[in-house]
Short mmCIF file of C-alpha atoms and ligand atoms in Angstrom, two decimals:
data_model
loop_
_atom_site.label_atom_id
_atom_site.label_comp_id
_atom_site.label_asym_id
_atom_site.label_seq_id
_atom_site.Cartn_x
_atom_site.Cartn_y
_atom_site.Cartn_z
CA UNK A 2 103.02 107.48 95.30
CA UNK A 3 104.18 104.25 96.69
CA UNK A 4 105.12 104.26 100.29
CA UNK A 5 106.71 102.07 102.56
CA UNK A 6 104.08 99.47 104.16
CA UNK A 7 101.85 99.53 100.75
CA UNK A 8 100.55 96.26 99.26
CA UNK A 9 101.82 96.87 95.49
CA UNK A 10 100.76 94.54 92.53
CA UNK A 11 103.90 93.11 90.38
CA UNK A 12 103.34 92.08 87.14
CA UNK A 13 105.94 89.55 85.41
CA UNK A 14 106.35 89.02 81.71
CA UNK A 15 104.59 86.29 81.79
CA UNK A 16 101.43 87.59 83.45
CA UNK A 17 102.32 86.11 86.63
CA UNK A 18 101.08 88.53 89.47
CA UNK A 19 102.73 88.53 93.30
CA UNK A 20 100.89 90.79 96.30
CA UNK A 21 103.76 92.04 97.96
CA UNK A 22 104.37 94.49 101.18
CA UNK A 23 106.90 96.98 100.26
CA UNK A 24 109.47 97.27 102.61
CA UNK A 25 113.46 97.97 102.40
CA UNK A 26 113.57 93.70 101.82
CA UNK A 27 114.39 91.55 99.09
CA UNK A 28 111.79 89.59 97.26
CA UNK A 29 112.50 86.12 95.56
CA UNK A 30 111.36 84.85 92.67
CA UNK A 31 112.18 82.60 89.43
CA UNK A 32 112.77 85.37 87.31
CA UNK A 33 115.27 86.75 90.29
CA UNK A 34 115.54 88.95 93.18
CA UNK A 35 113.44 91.83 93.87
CA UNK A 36 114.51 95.05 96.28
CA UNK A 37 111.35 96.61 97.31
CA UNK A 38 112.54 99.18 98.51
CA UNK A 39 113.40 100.64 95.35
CA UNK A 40 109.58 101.17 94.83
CA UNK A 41 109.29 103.76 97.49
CA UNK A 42 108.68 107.06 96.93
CA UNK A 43 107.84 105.87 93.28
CA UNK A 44 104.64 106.67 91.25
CA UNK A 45 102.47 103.38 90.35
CA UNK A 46 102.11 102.57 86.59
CA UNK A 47 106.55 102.22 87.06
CA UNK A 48 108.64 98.99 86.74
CA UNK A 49 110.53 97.16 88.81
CA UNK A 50 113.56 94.80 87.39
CA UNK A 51 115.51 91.99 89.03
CA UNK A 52 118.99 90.26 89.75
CA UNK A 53 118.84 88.89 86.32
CA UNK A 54 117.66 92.16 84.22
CA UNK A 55 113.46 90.68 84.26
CA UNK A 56 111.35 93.55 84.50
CA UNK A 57 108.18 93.82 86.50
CA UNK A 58 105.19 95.98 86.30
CA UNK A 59 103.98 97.29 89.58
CA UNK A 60 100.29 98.13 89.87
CA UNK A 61 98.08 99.51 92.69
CA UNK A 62 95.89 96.15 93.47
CA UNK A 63 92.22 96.42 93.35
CA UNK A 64 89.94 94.09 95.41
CA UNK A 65 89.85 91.86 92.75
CA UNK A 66 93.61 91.48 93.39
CA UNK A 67 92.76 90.92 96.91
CA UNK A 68 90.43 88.40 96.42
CA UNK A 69 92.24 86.13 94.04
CA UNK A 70 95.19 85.97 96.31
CA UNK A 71 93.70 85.91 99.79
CA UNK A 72 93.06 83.08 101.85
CA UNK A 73 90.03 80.99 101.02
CA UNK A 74 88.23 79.01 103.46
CA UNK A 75 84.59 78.09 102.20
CA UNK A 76 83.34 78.38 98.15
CA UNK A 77 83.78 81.96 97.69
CA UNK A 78 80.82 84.07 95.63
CA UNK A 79 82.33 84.98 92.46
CA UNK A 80 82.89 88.25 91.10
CA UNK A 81 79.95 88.13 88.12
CA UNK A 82 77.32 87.11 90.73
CA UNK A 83 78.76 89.91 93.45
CA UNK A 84 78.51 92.54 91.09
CA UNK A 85 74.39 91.65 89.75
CA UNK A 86 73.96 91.55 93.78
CA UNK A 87 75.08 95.38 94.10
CA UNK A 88 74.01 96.35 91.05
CA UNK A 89 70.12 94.93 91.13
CA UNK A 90 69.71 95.53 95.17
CA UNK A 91 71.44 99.50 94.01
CA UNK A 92 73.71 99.03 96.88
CA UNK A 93 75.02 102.34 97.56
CA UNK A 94 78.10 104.35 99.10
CA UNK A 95 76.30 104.94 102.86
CA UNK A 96 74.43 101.70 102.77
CA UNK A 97 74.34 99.67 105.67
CA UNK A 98 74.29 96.37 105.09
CA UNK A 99 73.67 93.44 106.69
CA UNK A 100 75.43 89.89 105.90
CA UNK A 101 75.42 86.23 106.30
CA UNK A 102 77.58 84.08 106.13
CA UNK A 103 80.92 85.66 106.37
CA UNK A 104 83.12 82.21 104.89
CA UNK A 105 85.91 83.58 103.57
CA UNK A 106 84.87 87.61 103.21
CA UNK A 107 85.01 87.85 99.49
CA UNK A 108 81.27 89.25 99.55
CA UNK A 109 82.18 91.00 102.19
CA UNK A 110 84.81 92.58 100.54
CA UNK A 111 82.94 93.30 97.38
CA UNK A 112 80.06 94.78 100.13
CA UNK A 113 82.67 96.96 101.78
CA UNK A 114 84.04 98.48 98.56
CA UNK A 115 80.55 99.86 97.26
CA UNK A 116 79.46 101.44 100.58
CA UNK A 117 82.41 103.51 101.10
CA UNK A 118 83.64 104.14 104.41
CA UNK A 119 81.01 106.10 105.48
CA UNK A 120 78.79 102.46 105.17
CA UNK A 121 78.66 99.79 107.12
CA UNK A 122 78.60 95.96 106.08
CA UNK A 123 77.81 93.70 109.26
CA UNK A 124 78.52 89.85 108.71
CA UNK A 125 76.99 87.19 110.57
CA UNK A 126 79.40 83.89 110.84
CA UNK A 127 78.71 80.94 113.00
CA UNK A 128 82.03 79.50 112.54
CA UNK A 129 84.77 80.98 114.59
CA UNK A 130 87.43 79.37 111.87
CA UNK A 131 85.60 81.18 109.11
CA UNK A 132 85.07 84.65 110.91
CA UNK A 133 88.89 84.61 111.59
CA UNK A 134 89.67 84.03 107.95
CA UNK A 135 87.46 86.58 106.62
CA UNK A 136 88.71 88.89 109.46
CA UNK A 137 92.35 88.53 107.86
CA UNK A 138 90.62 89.22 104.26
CA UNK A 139 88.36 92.30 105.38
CA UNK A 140 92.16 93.71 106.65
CA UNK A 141 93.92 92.71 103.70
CA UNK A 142 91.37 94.81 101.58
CA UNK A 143 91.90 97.89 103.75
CA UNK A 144 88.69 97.59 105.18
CA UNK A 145 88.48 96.86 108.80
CA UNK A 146 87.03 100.83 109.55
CA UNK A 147 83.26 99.94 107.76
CA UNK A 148 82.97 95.78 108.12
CA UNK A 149 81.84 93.95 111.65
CA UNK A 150 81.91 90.50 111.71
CA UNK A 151 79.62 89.02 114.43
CA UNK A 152 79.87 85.48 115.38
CA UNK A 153 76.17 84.52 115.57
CA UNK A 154 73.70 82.51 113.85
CA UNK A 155 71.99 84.99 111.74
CA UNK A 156 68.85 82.31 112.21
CA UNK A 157 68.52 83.06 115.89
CA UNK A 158 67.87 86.90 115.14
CA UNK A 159 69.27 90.56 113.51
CA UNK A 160 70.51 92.55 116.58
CA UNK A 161 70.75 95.72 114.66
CA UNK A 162 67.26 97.98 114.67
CA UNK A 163 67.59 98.71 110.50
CA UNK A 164 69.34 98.01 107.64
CA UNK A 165 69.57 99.10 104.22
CA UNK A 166 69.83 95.70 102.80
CA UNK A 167 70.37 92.26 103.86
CA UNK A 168 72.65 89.73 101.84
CA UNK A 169 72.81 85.83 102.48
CA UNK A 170 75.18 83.46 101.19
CA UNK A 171 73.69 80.42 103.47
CA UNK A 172 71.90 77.13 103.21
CA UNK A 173 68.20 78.39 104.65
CA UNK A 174 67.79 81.98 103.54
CA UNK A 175 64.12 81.40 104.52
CA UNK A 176 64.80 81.17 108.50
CA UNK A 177 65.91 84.92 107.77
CA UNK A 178 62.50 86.02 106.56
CA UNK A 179 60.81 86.18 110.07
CA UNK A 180 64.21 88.87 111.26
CA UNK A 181 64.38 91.03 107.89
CA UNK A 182 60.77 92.19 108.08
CA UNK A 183 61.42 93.47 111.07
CA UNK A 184 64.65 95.34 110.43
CA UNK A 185 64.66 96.46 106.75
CA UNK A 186 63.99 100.06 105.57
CA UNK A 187 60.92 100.19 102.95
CA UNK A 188 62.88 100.12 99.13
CA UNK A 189 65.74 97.99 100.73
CA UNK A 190 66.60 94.92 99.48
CA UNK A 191 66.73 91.04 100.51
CA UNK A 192 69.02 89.13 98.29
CA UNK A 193 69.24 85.53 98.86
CA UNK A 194 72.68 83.95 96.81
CA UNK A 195 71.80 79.69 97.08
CA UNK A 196 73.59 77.16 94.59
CA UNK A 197 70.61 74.82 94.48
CA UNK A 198 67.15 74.65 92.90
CA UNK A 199 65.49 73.22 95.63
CA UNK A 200 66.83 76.09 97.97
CA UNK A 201 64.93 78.80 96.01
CA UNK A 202 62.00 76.34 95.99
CA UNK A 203 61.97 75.81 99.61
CA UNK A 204 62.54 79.56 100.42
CA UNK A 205 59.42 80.61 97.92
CA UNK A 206 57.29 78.23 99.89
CA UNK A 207 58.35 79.87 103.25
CA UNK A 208 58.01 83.50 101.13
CA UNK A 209 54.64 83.00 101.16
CA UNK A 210 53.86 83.88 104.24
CA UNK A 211 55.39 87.22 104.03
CA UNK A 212 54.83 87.85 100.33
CA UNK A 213 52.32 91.46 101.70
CA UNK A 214 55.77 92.96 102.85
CA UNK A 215 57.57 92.76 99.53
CA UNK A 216 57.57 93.86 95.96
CA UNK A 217 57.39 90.85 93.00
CA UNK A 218 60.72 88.71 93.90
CA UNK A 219 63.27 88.28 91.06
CA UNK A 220 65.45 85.10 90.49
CA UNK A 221 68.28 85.08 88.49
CA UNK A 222 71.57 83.30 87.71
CA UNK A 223 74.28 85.21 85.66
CA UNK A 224 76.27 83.59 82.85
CA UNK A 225 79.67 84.68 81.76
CA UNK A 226 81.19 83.78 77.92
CA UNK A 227 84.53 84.47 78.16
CA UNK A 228 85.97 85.16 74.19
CA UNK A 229 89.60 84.48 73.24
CA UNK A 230 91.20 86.85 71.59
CA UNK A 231 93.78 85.74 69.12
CA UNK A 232 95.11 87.60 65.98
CA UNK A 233 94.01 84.49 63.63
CA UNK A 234 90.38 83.74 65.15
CA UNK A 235 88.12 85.35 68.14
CA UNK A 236 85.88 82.72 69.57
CA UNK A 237 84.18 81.68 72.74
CA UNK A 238 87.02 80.08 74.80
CA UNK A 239 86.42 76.54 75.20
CA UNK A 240 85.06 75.98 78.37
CA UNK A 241 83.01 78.30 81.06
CA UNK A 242 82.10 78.28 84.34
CA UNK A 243 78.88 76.78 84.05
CA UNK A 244 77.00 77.40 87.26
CA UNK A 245 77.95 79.27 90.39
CA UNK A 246 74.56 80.15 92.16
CA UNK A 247 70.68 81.29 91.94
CA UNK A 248 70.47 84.93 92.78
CA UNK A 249 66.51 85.86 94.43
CA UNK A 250 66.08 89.79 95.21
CA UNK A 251 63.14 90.59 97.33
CA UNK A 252 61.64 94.39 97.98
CA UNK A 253 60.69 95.21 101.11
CA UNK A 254 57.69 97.64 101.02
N1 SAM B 326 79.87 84.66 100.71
C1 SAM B 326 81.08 84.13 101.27
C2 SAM B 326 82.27 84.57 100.43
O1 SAM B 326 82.07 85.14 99.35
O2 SAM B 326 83.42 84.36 100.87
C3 SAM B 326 81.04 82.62 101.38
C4 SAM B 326 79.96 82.14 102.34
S1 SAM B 326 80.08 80.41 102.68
C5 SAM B 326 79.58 79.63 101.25
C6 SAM B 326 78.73 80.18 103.77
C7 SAM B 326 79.04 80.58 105.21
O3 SAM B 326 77.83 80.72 105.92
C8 SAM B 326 79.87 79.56 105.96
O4 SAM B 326 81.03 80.18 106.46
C9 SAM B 326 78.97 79.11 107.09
O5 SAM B 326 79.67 78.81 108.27
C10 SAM B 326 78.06 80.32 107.25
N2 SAM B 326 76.74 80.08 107.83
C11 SAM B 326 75.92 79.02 107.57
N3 SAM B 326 74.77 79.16 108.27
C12 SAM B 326 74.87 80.32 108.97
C13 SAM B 326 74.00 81.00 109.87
N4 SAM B 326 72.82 80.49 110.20
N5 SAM B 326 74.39 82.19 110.41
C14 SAM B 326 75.62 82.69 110.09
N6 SAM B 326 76.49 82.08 109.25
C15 SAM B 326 76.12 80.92 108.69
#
């Protein structure tokens, strides 16, 4: 049921979607005015219609939702690479994980979501700009109860005794290497999410060193072929997001 202070999704008839607060207010559009406070007390899945007779889908948003309308400060990882990071690391409801950088939280968020709120995700942000923004996005996604973000360089050290997994979305994932021995649980995963070649070059030559304390690494980058879907014809669409990042998983024994 939809209650007053919810985040709802509306849907137009175009496919245009709004993240709205419900509240006993009026909400403008082009299609026309909006009382939200209709919505309460309403079940999701129910429509909405306006001044001028356009109806609106409302939908419970997901963190998807979240994500595509939040603020963005720094490159955000996209969904297709966030979900090969849970799924190949098997980050689970419980985890505690361990993150760096925080940019704009959509990792963070995606983190968050899989290890429930009885896990922890604790980012590492140097920037106090970015670590505000992600702050706003972490609360935004309802999930300020299981996600600390630290201002710290995650270079200079881990503070926290163990961790389930560690995540990084920074330039020298290497310079981690020396901390995450020290702090990750045998099985857990390092994942290491850089958008150049010579980054996973440079961080297998530092890996070297350390290669004793973990299982055979993994590289991989993830490729998405979106199809069109038209009555007439069913193709590849036209153009694809080519690259977004490398992915490298390393086992700690
Ligand atoms: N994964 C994030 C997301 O999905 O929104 C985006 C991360 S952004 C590309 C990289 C972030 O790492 C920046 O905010 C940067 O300030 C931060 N950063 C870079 N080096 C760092 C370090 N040594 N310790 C902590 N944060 C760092």
């Amino acid at each position: 049921m939809i209650r007053e202070g919810d985040r709802v999704l509306l849907i137009d008839r175009r496919g245009k979607k709004y993240l709205v607060m419900v509240s006993e207010r009026e909400f403008h559009t082009d299609l026309g005015i909006l009382k939200l406070g209709e919505l309460i007390g309403k079940d999701y899945g129910t429509s909405i219609t306006s001044h001028k007779g356009e109806e609106f889908r409302v939908l419970k948003p997901d963190i998807n939702d979240i994500i595509a309308k939040m603020r963005r400060g720094p490159q955000i990882v996209h969904p297709k690479d966030a979900g090969i990071i849970i799924a190949y690391a098997g980050i689970s409801p419980g985890d505690t994980v361990i993150e760096a950088g925080v940019g704009s939280g959509a990792l963070t968020i995606f983190l968050a979501n899989i290890v429930g709120p009885s896990g922890r995700v604790i980012s590492y942000e140097v920037r106090e700009d970015h670590a505000e923004i992600a702050r706003k996005n972490v609360e935004l996604a309802g999930f300020s109860d299981r996600v600390t973000i630290k201002l710290k360089n995650i270079y200079d050290g881990i503070d926290e005794e163990s961790a389930d997994h560690i995540v990084l979305d920074l330039p020298q994932p290497e310079n981690v290497l020396p901390h995450a021995v020290e702090v990750l649980r045998p099985g857990g995963y390092f994942v290491a999410y850089t958008p150049c070649m010579n980054q996973v070059h440079r961080f297998f030559q530092a890996f070297q060193e350390y290669r004793e304390e973990f299982y055979k690494p993994k590289v991989v980058e993830v490729l998405v072929r979106e199809h069109e879907v038209k009555k007439e014809c069913m193709r590849p669409k036209t153009t694809m997001l080519a690259h977004t990042g490398y992915i490298t998983f390393i086992r700690k024994l």
